[in-house]
Short mmCIF file of C-alpha atoms in Angstrom, two decimals:
data_model
loop_
_atom_site.label_atom_id
_atom_site.label_comp_id
_atom_site.label_asym_id
_atom_site.label_seq_id
_atom_site.Cartn_x
_atom_site.Cartn_y
_atom_site.Cartn_z
CA MET A 1 0.00 0.00 0.00
CA SER A 2 1.38 3.44 -0.78
CA ALA A 3 2.26 5.67 2.13
CA VAL A 4 0.12 8.69 3.05
CA LEU A 5 3.17 10.47 4.42
CA ARG A 6 6.65 9.88 3.09
CA MET A 7 9.80 11.66 4.19
CA ALA A 8 12.95 10.80 2.26
CA GLU A 9 16.42 11.79 3.49
CA VAL A 10 15.00 14.86 5.18
CA THR A 11 17.42 17.28 6.80
CA ARG A 12 16.50 20.52 8.53
CA VAL A 13 19.17 22.96 9.58
CA HIS A 14 18.36 26.07 11.58
CA GLY A 15 20.76 29.02 11.44
CA GLU A 16 24.11 28.91 9.71
CA GLY A 17 27.83 28.99 10.37
CA ALA A 18 28.82 28.80 14.00
CA THR A 19 25.22 28.81 15.27
CA GLU A 20 23.95 26.19 12.86
CA VAL A 21 21.80 23.48 14.43
CA HIS A 22 20.88 20.23 12.72
CA ALA A 23 17.33 19.61 13.93
CA LEU A 24 16.95 16.58 11.64
CA ARG A 25 19.67 14.69 9.83
CA SER A 26 18.72 12.65 6.81
CA VAL A 27 15.58 11.13 8.31
CA SER A 28 13.51 8.73 6.21
CA PHE A 29 10.07 7.93 7.46
CA ALA A 30 6.70 6.76 6.19
CA ALA A 31 3.17 6.39 7.56
CA HIS A 32 0.70 4.13 5.76
CA PRO A 33 -3.10 4.00 5.71
CA GLY A 34 -4.34 2.27 8.84
CA GLU A 35 -1.11 2.86 10.67
CA LEU A 36 -0.37 4.90 13.79
CA VAL A 37 3.31 5.69 14.21
CA ALA A 38 4.68 7.19 17.42
CA VAL A 39 7.78 9.32 17.46
CA MET A 40 9.57 9.43 20.82
CA GLY A 41 12.52 11.43 21.93
CA PRO A 42 13.69 13.92 24.55
CA SER A 43 13.26 17.64 23.95
CA GLY A 44 15.66 18.80 21.28
CA SER A 45 15.64 15.40 19.55
CA GLY A 46 13.86 16.81 16.50
CA LYS A 47 10.45 15.26 17.02
CA SER A 48 8.51 18.50 16.78
CA THR A 49 10.54 19.54 13.73
CA LEU A 50 9.61 16.25 12.10
CA LEU A 51 5.93 16.97 12.68
CA THR A 52 6.01 20.56 11.43
CA LEU A 53 7.76 19.37 8.26
CA ALA A 54 5.20 16.60 7.78
CA GLY A 55 2.44 19.17 8.12
CA GLY A 56 4.02 21.59 5.67
CA LEU A 57 4.33 24.28 8.36
CA ASP A 58 8.05 24.37 7.67
CA GLY A 59 10.19 23.17 4.76
CA PRO A 60 13.22 20.85 4.79
CA THR A 61 16.75 22.10 4.08
CA SER A 62 17.15 19.04 1.88
CA GLY A 63 15.15 15.90 1.15
CA VAL A 64 11.53 15.40 0.16
CA VAL A 65 8.31 15.42 2.20
CA SER A 66 5.29 14.13 0.32
CA VAL A 67 1.70 13.68 1.42
CA GLU A 68 -0.57 11.43 -0.63
CA GLY A 69 2.06 11.47 -3.35
CA VAL A 70 2.31 15.27 -3.52
CA ASP A 71 5.72 16.84 -2.86
CA LEU A 72 4.94 19.63 -0.38
CA ALA A 73 7.82 21.76 -1.70
CA GLY A 74 6.29 21.75 -5.18
CA VAL A 75 2.86 23.21 -4.40
CA GLY A 76 3.79 26.60 -2.89
CA ALA A 77 2.57 28.14 0.33
CA ALA A 78 -1.03 28.40 -0.89
CA GLY A 79 -0.97 24.77 -1.98
CA ARG A 80 0.35 23.69 1.40
CA ALA A 81 -2.31 25.71 3.19
CA ARG A 82 -4.95 24.04 1.03
CA MET A 83 -3.53 20.61 1.88
CA ARG A 84 -3.75 21.42 5.57
CA ARG A 85 -7.46 22.03 5.08
CA THR A 86 -8.13 18.95 2.98
CA SER A 87 -5.46 16.27 3.52
CA ILE A 88 -3.58 16.96 6.73
CA GLY A 89 -5.12 17.25 10.19
CA TYR A 90 -3.16 18.70 13.08
CA VAL A 91 -3.83 18.11 16.79
CA PHE A 92 -1.90 20.23 19.28
CA GLN A 93 -1.19 19.85 22.98
CA ASP A 94 -3.05 23.06 23.81
CA PHE A 95 -6.00 22.30 21.48
CA ASN A 96 -5.73 25.62 19.55
CA LEU A 97 -9.47 26.13 19.34
CA ILE A 98 -10.86 29.55 18.53
CA PRO A 99 -12.57 30.75 21.74
CA ALA A 100 -15.14 32.95 19.96
CA LEU A 101 -16.48 30.03 17.93
CA THR A 102 -18.65 27.14 19.15
CA ALA A 103 -17.44 23.56 18.87
CA VAL A 104 -19.28 22.96 15.61
CA GLU A 105 -18.03 26.26 14.16
CA ASN A 106 -14.45 25.39 15.09
CA VAL A 107 -14.76 22.03 13.37
CA ALA A 108 -16.49 23.47 10.29
CA LEU A 109 -13.84 26.14 9.86
CA PRO A 110 -11.35 24.21 7.67
CA LEU A 111 -14.20 23.19 5.36
CA GLU A 112 -15.59 26.71 5.13
CA LEU A 113 -12.13 28.13 4.46
CA ASP A 114 -11.87 25.60 1.69
CA GLY A 115 -15.01 27.02 0.07
CA VAL A 116 -17.50 24.39 1.19
CA ARG A 117 -20.96 25.91 1.61
CA SER A 118 -21.78 26.75 5.20
CA ARG A 119 -24.68 24.33 5.57
CA THR A 120 -22.68 21.42 4.15
CA ALA A 121 -19.69 22.33 6.30
CA ARG A 122 -21.83 22.39 9.45
CA ALA A 123 -23.30 19.00 8.62
CA GLY A 124 -19.82 17.57 8.13
CA ALA A 125 -18.70 19.13 11.39
CA ARG A 126 -21.63 17.64 13.29
CA ALA A 127 -20.83 14.20 11.89
CA ALA A 128 -17.20 14.58 12.99
CA LEU A 129 -18.29 15.63 16.50
CA GLU A 130 -20.60 12.62 16.60
CA GLU A 131 -17.67 10.40 15.71
CA VAL A 132 -15.61 11.67 18.65
CA GLY A 133 -18.56 11.21 20.98
CA ILE A 134 -19.56 14.80 21.75
CA ALA A 135 -22.39 15.56 19.32
CA ASP A 136 -24.35 16.99 22.26
CA LEU A 137 -21.72 19.69 22.90
CA ALA A 138 -21.78 21.09 19.35
CA ASP A 139 -23.08 24.52 20.37
CA ARG A 140 -20.81 25.05 23.36
CA PHE A 141 -17.89 27.43 23.41
CA PRO A 142 -14.43 26.00 24.22
CA ASP A 143 -14.29 27.86 27.55
CA HIS A 144 -17.30 25.90 28.71
CA MET A 145 -15.74 22.51 28.02
CA SER A 146 -13.27 20.33 29.91
CA GLY A 147 -9.77 19.75 28.53
CA GLY A 148 -10.73 16.29 27.31
CA GLN A 149 -13.80 17.65 25.52
CA GLN A 150 -11.78 20.45 23.89
CA GLN A 151 -9.25 17.91 22.65
CA ARG A 152 -12.09 15.88 21.17
CA VAL A 153 -13.24 18.99 19.30
CA ALA A 154 -9.66 19.48 18.08
CA ILE A 155 -9.56 15.90 16.83
CA ALA A 156 -12.89 16.33 15.08
CA ARG A 157 -11.44 19.45 13.42
CA ALA A 158 -8.36 17.47 12.40
CA VAL A 159 -10.34 14.70 10.70
CA VAL A 160 -13.30 16.58 9.23
CA GLY A 161 -13.51 16.34 5.45
CA ASP A 162 -11.97 12.86 5.49
CA ARG A 163 -8.38 13.92 5.86
CA ARG A 164 -6.12 10.92 5.71
CA LEU A 165 -3.07 12.17 7.59
CA ILE A 166 -3.41 13.07 11.26
CA LEU A 167 -0.45 14.67 12.99
CA ALA A 168 -0.66 14.88 16.77
CA ASP A 169 1.85 16.81 18.87
CA GLU A 170 1.68 15.65 22.52
CA PRO A 171 -2.14 15.57 22.28
CA THR A 172 -2.51 14.20 25.80
CA GLY A 173 -0.01 16.53 27.45
CA ALA A 174 -2.53 18.61 29.35
CA LEU A 175 -4.93 15.80 30.25
CA ASP A 176 -5.21 13.35 33.15
CA SER A 177 -4.28 9.75 32.45
CA GLU A 178 -7.76 8.37 31.81
CA THR A 179 -8.87 11.26 29.57
CA GLY A 180 -5.55 11.01 27.76
CA GLU A 181 -6.21 7.37 27.13
CA SER A 182 -9.65 8.05 25.65
CA ILE A 183 -8.02 10.53 23.25
CA LEU A 184 -5.56 7.85 22.16
CA ARG A 185 -8.39 5.40 21.67
CA LEU A 186 -9.97 7.93 19.30
CA LEU A 187 -6.77 8.45 17.33
CA ARG A 188 -6.32 4.69 17.21
CA ALA A 189 -9.89 4.18 15.97
CA ARG A 190 -9.40 6.81 13.29
CA CYS A 191 -6.27 5.02 12.06
CA ASP A 192 -8.00 1.64 12.23
CA ALA A 193 -10.62 3.20 9.94
CA GLY A 194 -7.95 3.95 7.34
CA ALA A 195 -6.15 7.18 8.22
CA ALA A 196 -2.42 7.40 8.78
CA GLY A 197 -1.41 8.90 12.10
CA VAL A 198 1.82 10.31 13.47
CA LEU A 199 1.90 10.84 17.21
CA VAL A 200 4.73 12.77 18.83
CA THR A 201 5.04 12.06 22.53
CA HIS A 202 7.56 11.60 25.30
CA GLU A 203 5.29 9.24 27.20
CA ALA A 204 5.92 5.57 26.56
CA ARG A 205 2.45 4.61 27.76
CA HIS A 206 0.90 6.70 25.00
CA ALA A 207 3.38 5.69 22.33
CA ALA A 208 2.38 2.09 23.07
CA TRP A 209 -0.92 2.66 21.23
CA ALA A 210 1.03 2.93 17.99
CA ASP A 211 1.86 0.15 15.56
CA ARG A 212 5.41 1.40 15.34
CA VAL A 213 7.55 3.47 17.66
CA VAL A 214 10.41 5.48 16.21
CA PHE A 215 13.12 6.75 18.56
CA LEU A 216 14.77 10.06 17.67
CA ARG A 217 18.00 11.34 19.20
CA ASP A 218 19.79 14.48 18.04
CA GLY A 219 17.84 14.52 14.80
CA VAL A 220 18.58 10.91 13.89
CA VAL A 221 16.31 7.85 13.98
CA ILE A 222 18.26 5.54 16.26
CA ASP A 223 15.82 2.68 16.60
CA GLU A 224 12.34 1.46 15.81
CA THR A 225 9.99 -1.15 17.28
CA GLY A 226 7.23 -3.07 15.60
CA ALA A 227 8.46 -2.40 12.06
CA ASP A 228 7.97 -6.00 11.11
CA HIS A 229 5.33 -5.78 8.43
CA ALA A 230 6.38 -6.35 4.86
CA ASP A 231 5.48 -2.83 3.68
CA ALA A 232 7.85 -1.21 6.13
CA LEU A 233 10.66 -3.50 5.02
CA LEU A 234 9.98 -2.76 1.37
CA ASP A 235 9.82 0.98 2.04
CA ALA A 236 13.08 0.94 3.89
CA GLY A 237 14.64 -0.68 0.82
CA ARG A 238 13.04 1.74 -1.58
CA ILE A 239 14.10 4.88 0.24
CA ARG A 240 17.75 3.93 0.33
CA MET B 1 1.57 -14.97 50.11
CA SER B 2 -0.99 -13.47 47.77
CA VAL B 3 -2.29 -16.75 46.27
CA ARG B 4 -3.49 -17.80 49.69
CA GLN B 5 -5.35 -14.52 50.27
CA ALA B 6 -6.71 -14.41 46.73
CA LEU B 7 -8.20 -17.90 46.99
CA LEU B 8 -9.66 -17.04 50.36
CA ALA B 9 -11.26 -13.91 48.90
CA LEU B 10 -12.76 -15.97 46.07
CA LEU B 11 -14.22 -18.37 48.65
CA GLU B 12 -15.77 -15.46 50.49
CA GLU B 13 -17.90 -14.85 47.38
CA GLU B 14 -19.20 -18.41 47.42
CA PRO B 15 -18.10 -22.01 48.10
CA ARG B 16 -16.05 -23.39 45.20
CA TYR B 17 -13.85 -26.33 44.24
CA GLY B 18 -10.22 -26.24 43.09
CA TYR B 19 -10.65 -25.93 39.33
CA GLN B 20 -13.24 -23.20 39.76
CA LEU B 21 -10.86 -21.27 41.99
CA ARG B 22 -8.09 -21.47 39.44
CA ALA B 23 -10.43 -20.43 36.62
CA GLN B 24 -11.75 -17.46 38.60
CA PHE B 25 -8.26 -16.33 39.58
CA GLU B 26 -7.12 -16.38 35.96
CA GLN B 27 -10.25 -14.72 34.66
CA ARG B 28 -9.63 -11.73 36.91
CA THR B 29 -5.89 -11.44 36.51
CA GLY B 30 -5.52 -12.73 32.97
CA SER B 31 -2.89 -15.38 32.62
CA THR B 32 -0.35 -13.01 34.06
CA TRP B 33 0.45 -15.27 37.01
CA PRO B 34 -0.64 -18.75 35.92
CA LEU B 35 -1.62 -21.06 38.77
CA ASN B 36 -1.36 -24.79 38.47
CA VAL B 37 -4.14 -26.78 40.00
CA GLY B 38 -1.71 -28.65 42.26
CA GLN B 39 -0.75 -25.31 43.81
CA VAL B 40 -4.43 -24.56 44.38
CA TYR B 41 -5.02 -27.85 46.19
CA THR B 42 -1.85 -27.51 48.29
CA THR B 43 -3.00 -24.04 49.32
CA LEU B 44 -6.50 -25.29 50.15
CA THR B 45 -5.03 -28.05 52.32
CA ARG B 46 -3.02 -25.47 54.28
CA LEU B 47 -5.99 -23.14 54.59
CA GLU B 48 -8.04 -26.04 55.95
CA ARG B 49 -5.26 -26.98 58.37
CA ASP B 50 -5.21 -23.36 59.60
CA GLY B 51 -8.96 -23.36 60.09
CA LEU B 52 -9.64 -20.68 57.45
CA VAL B 53 -11.69 -22.92 55.13
CA GLU B 54 -13.58 -26.16 55.61
CA GLY B 55 -14.86 -28.96 53.40
CA ALA B 56 -18.49 -28.63 52.36
CA GLY B 57 -18.99 -32.04 50.78
CA GLU B 58 -18.95 -32.91 47.10
CA ASP B 59 -21.05 -31.73 44.22
CA GLY B 60 -22.77 -34.34 42.04
CA GLU B 61 -19.63 -34.80 39.92
CA GLY B 62 -17.25 -35.65 42.72
CA HIS B 63 -15.63 -32.19 43.13
CA VAL B 64 -14.67 -31.39 46.72
CA ILE B 65 -16.26 -28.06 47.64
CA TYR B 66 -14.62 -25.67 50.10
CA ARG B 67 -16.24 -22.86 52.04
CA ILE B 68 -14.76 -20.07 54.13
CA THR B 69 -14.89 -20.03 57.94
CA ASP B 70 -15.34 -16.98 60.22
CA ALA B 71 -11.59 -16.97 60.86
CA GLY B 72 -11.12 -17.00 57.07
CA ARG B 73 -13.44 -14.00 56.66
CA ALA B 74 -11.44 -12.12 59.27
CA GLU B 75 -8.25 -12.92 57.36
CA VAL B 76 -9.74 -11.58 54.09
CA ALA B 77 -10.94 -8.41 55.80
CA ASN B 78 -7.48 -7.95 57.27
CA TRP B 79 -5.88 -8.41 53.83
CA PHE B 80 -8.05 -5.76 52.19
CA THR B 81 -7.47 -3.24 54.98
CA THR B 82 -3.69 -3.61 55.22
CA PRO B 83 -1.33 -2.11 52.64
CA VAL B 84 0.94 -4.48 50.77
CA GLU B 85 4.30 -4.42 52.49
CA ARG B 86 7.25 -2.97 50.62
CA THR B 87 10.02 -5.04 52.09
CA GLN B 88 13.46 -5.60 50.58
CA PRO B 89 13.32 -4.37 46.94
CA PRO B 90 13.02 -7.41 44.68
CA ARG B 91 16.22 -8.18 42.81
CA ASP B 92 16.08 -6.16 39.62
CA GLU B 93 18.25 -7.61 36.89
CA LEU B 94 18.06 -4.47 34.77
CA ALA B 95 19.21 -2.14 37.56
CA ILE B 96 22.05 -4.52 38.37
CA LYS B 97 22.99 -4.78 34.68
CA LEU B 98 23.16 -0.99 34.30
CA ALA B 99 25.10 -0.54 37.52
CA LEU B 100 27.69 -2.91 36.13
CA ALA B 101 27.54 -1.52 32.60
CA VAL B 102 28.50 1.98 33.78
CA THR B 103 31.42 0.67 35.82
CA VAL B 104 32.87 -2.25 33.86
CA PRO B 105 35.17 -0.81 31.16
CA GLY B 106 34.40 -1.33 27.50
CA VAL B 107 30.60 -1.61 27.73
CA ASP B 108 28.54 0.58 25.37
CA VAL B 109 26.06 1.79 27.99
CA GLY B 110 24.05 3.76 25.45
CA ALA B 111 23.48 0.59 23.44
CA VAL B 112 22.50 -1.36 26.57
CA ILE B 113 19.93 1.34 27.37
CA GLN B 114 18.48 1.58 23.87
CA GLN B 115 18.25 -2.17 23.44
CA GLN B 116 16.30 -2.42 26.68
CA ARG B 117 14.12 0.57 25.83
CA SER B 118 13.08 -1.00 22.54
CA ALA B 119 12.35 -4.34 24.19
CA THR B 120 10.31 -2.74 26.99
CA MET B 121 8.50 -0.53 24.46
CA ALA B 122 7.58 -3.63 22.45
CA ALA B 123 6.20 -5.28 25.59
CA LEU B 124 4.26 -2.10 26.33
CA GLN B 125 2.74 -2.24 22.85
CA ASP B 126 1.72 -5.87 23.49
CA TYR B 127 0.05 -4.97 26.81
CA THR B 128 -1.77 -2.11 25.11
CA ARG B 129 -3.07 -4.43 22.39
CA LEU B 130 -4.35 -6.79 25.11
CA LYS B 131 -5.94 -3.82 26.83
CA ARG B 132 -7.80 -2.81 23.69
CA ARG B 133 -9.23 -6.31 23.59
CA ALA B 134 -9.99 -6.46 27.32
CA ALA B 135 -11.77 -3.11 27.22
CA GLU B 136 -14.36 -4.47 24.83
CA GLY B 137 -15.92 -6.64 27.56
CA SER B 138 -18.22 -4.97 30.04
CA ARG B 139 -18.24 -7.49 32.87
CA ARG B 140 -16.66 -6.81 36.25
CA GLU B 141 -14.07 -9.53 35.51
CA ASP B 142 -13.01 -7.70 32.33
CA LEU B 143 -12.46 -4.57 34.38
CA ALA B 144 -10.36 -6.57 36.86
CA TRP B 145 -8.18 -7.97 34.07
CA SER B 146 -7.88 -4.58 32.46
CA LEU B 147 -6.64 -3.08 35.76
CA VAL B 148 -4.02 -5.82 36.08
CA LEU B 149 -2.91 -4.93 32.55
CA ASP B 150 -2.72 -1.26 33.58
CA SER B 151 -0.41 -2.29 36.39
CA LEU B 152 1.92 -3.97 33.87
CA VAL B 153 1.62 -0.93 31.58
CA PHE B 154 2.55 1.54 34.31
CA ALA B 155 5.47 -0.64 35.47
CA ALA B 156 6.84 -0.88 31.90
CA GLU B 157 6.35 2.86 31.45
CA ALA B 158 8.28 3.51 34.65
CA GLU B 159 11.10 1.37 33.31
CA VAL B 160 11.25 3.36 30.06
CA ARG B 161 11.23 6.63 32.00
CA TRP B 162 14.01 5.39 34.21
CA LEU B 163 16.04 4.41 31.12
CA ASP B 164 15.47 7.90 29.63
CA HIS B 165 16.63 9.36 32.92
CA CYS B 166 19.76 7.15 32.98
CA GLU B 167 20.58 8.22 29.45
CA ALA B 168 20.21 11.92 30.26
CA ARG B 169 22.36 11.59 33.38
CA LEU B 170 25.05 9.71 31.53
CA ARG B 171 25.15 12.41 28.88
CA ARG B 172 25.49 15.09 31.48
CA ALA B 173 28.22 13.18 33.27
CA GLN B 174 30.00 12.88 29.93
CA LEU B 175 29.74 16.61 29.25
CA GLU B 176 30.94 17.51 32.71
CA ARG B 177 34.19 15.69 32.03
CA PRO B 178 36.32 18.49 30.48
CA GLU B 179 38.54 16.14 28.50
CA ALA B 180 35.39 14.63 26.95
CA LEU B 181 34.32 18.07 25.79
CA LEU B 182 37.71 18.60 24.24
CA GLU B 183 37.52 15.22 22.49
CA GLU B 184 34.11 16.15 21.14
CA ILE B 185 35.31 19.52 19.83
CA LEU B 186 38.31 17.90 18.17
CA ALA B 187 36.10 15.26 16.57
CA GLU B 188 33.75 17.93 15.23
CA GLU B 189 36.64 19.89 13.79
CA ALA B 190 37.98 16.76 12.14
CA ASP B 191 34.50 16.18 10.66
CA GLU B 192 34.38 19.69 9.24
CA GLU B 193 37.89 19.31 7.91
CA ALA B 194 36.88 16.08 6.17
CA SER B 195 33.72 17.54 4.64
CA ARG B 196 35.63 20.49 3.18
#
């Protein structure tokens, strides 16, 4: 099966000369449909850089990042912004919901920005909220929701419009252990339903929900668990 | 020992025979700590000797049924109201291995840590898969098994965190050694030289 996200020999250098920092060094990485991949590493290991590159929020110094076969460097800033509304969903630690909008308005936003008619967008948003189990909170404002509920809204926003790549940056960071687990169950379910997920975390207990765990140190992938399925082996061969 | 108390607690629910006790124990704890039926009968014999259970005849199929006595009930109550004792720490092969790895010359401690982290992470993934399955059931016994799994999950997580911590401390110790810093700088310069 072809990968939803593919990173080939990706390097990202910040600064130059004496202050140059290699955030990622020649990292190759893929996430397939139905697969949840966790990326673990201490702060400064490059895990957040990896995610921002995968989401097209930043570009690599060298190497290629492609999502659903499209090279993100080749579509321009507008193209990347469009892909973030239609192909790539982002879930952040601090939810990043817009406080002046209700849950359903927050979720409908990417669709509306993409030109979907308001009524259709709202219907899609309600379906996404239903899927994450909070259809009844659709008209609430973020301030009137618990952390776990807000993160569910954020996940609904990340998947609405059938986006097939979900990128999650410490999505359970601000939540207690049981709420955090329910969020992981949701991500897991979404991947089981066919999306590809990349979860950045420093908590082993959360990474354990993934099919594969990739360990990053100083911008280099130093190890990987669970990479036993044939696709991963083939991909590793193809990238090199 | 906990098998003794666990069997006694199961008998407080209702009178049971040996196989039933083993089946109930495993249903609630998964097959995490498998019991053989011989162990169950040995334990029952001791409990009977100590006056905590008594024979209650046979069922139609020839199984010997045991029921709890008042002394047995008191023992169960005592078990549930007393914290588990933390005596001598159990011998921990990993801690011993690392203690020796950092002191015996010529061992790549970083590799020892990463190899263990990957293995523990893989076990953690296995427990989590079991958990996903266990969570589908809604009976009280499924909850019990799922909590036992959580205990394994948290213990494995603690091990990974400890390994992360060891790695960070080793790095710092390395950096605090001035000659190491010098070696690192020289190596970097050599790298730059080579790439020119």
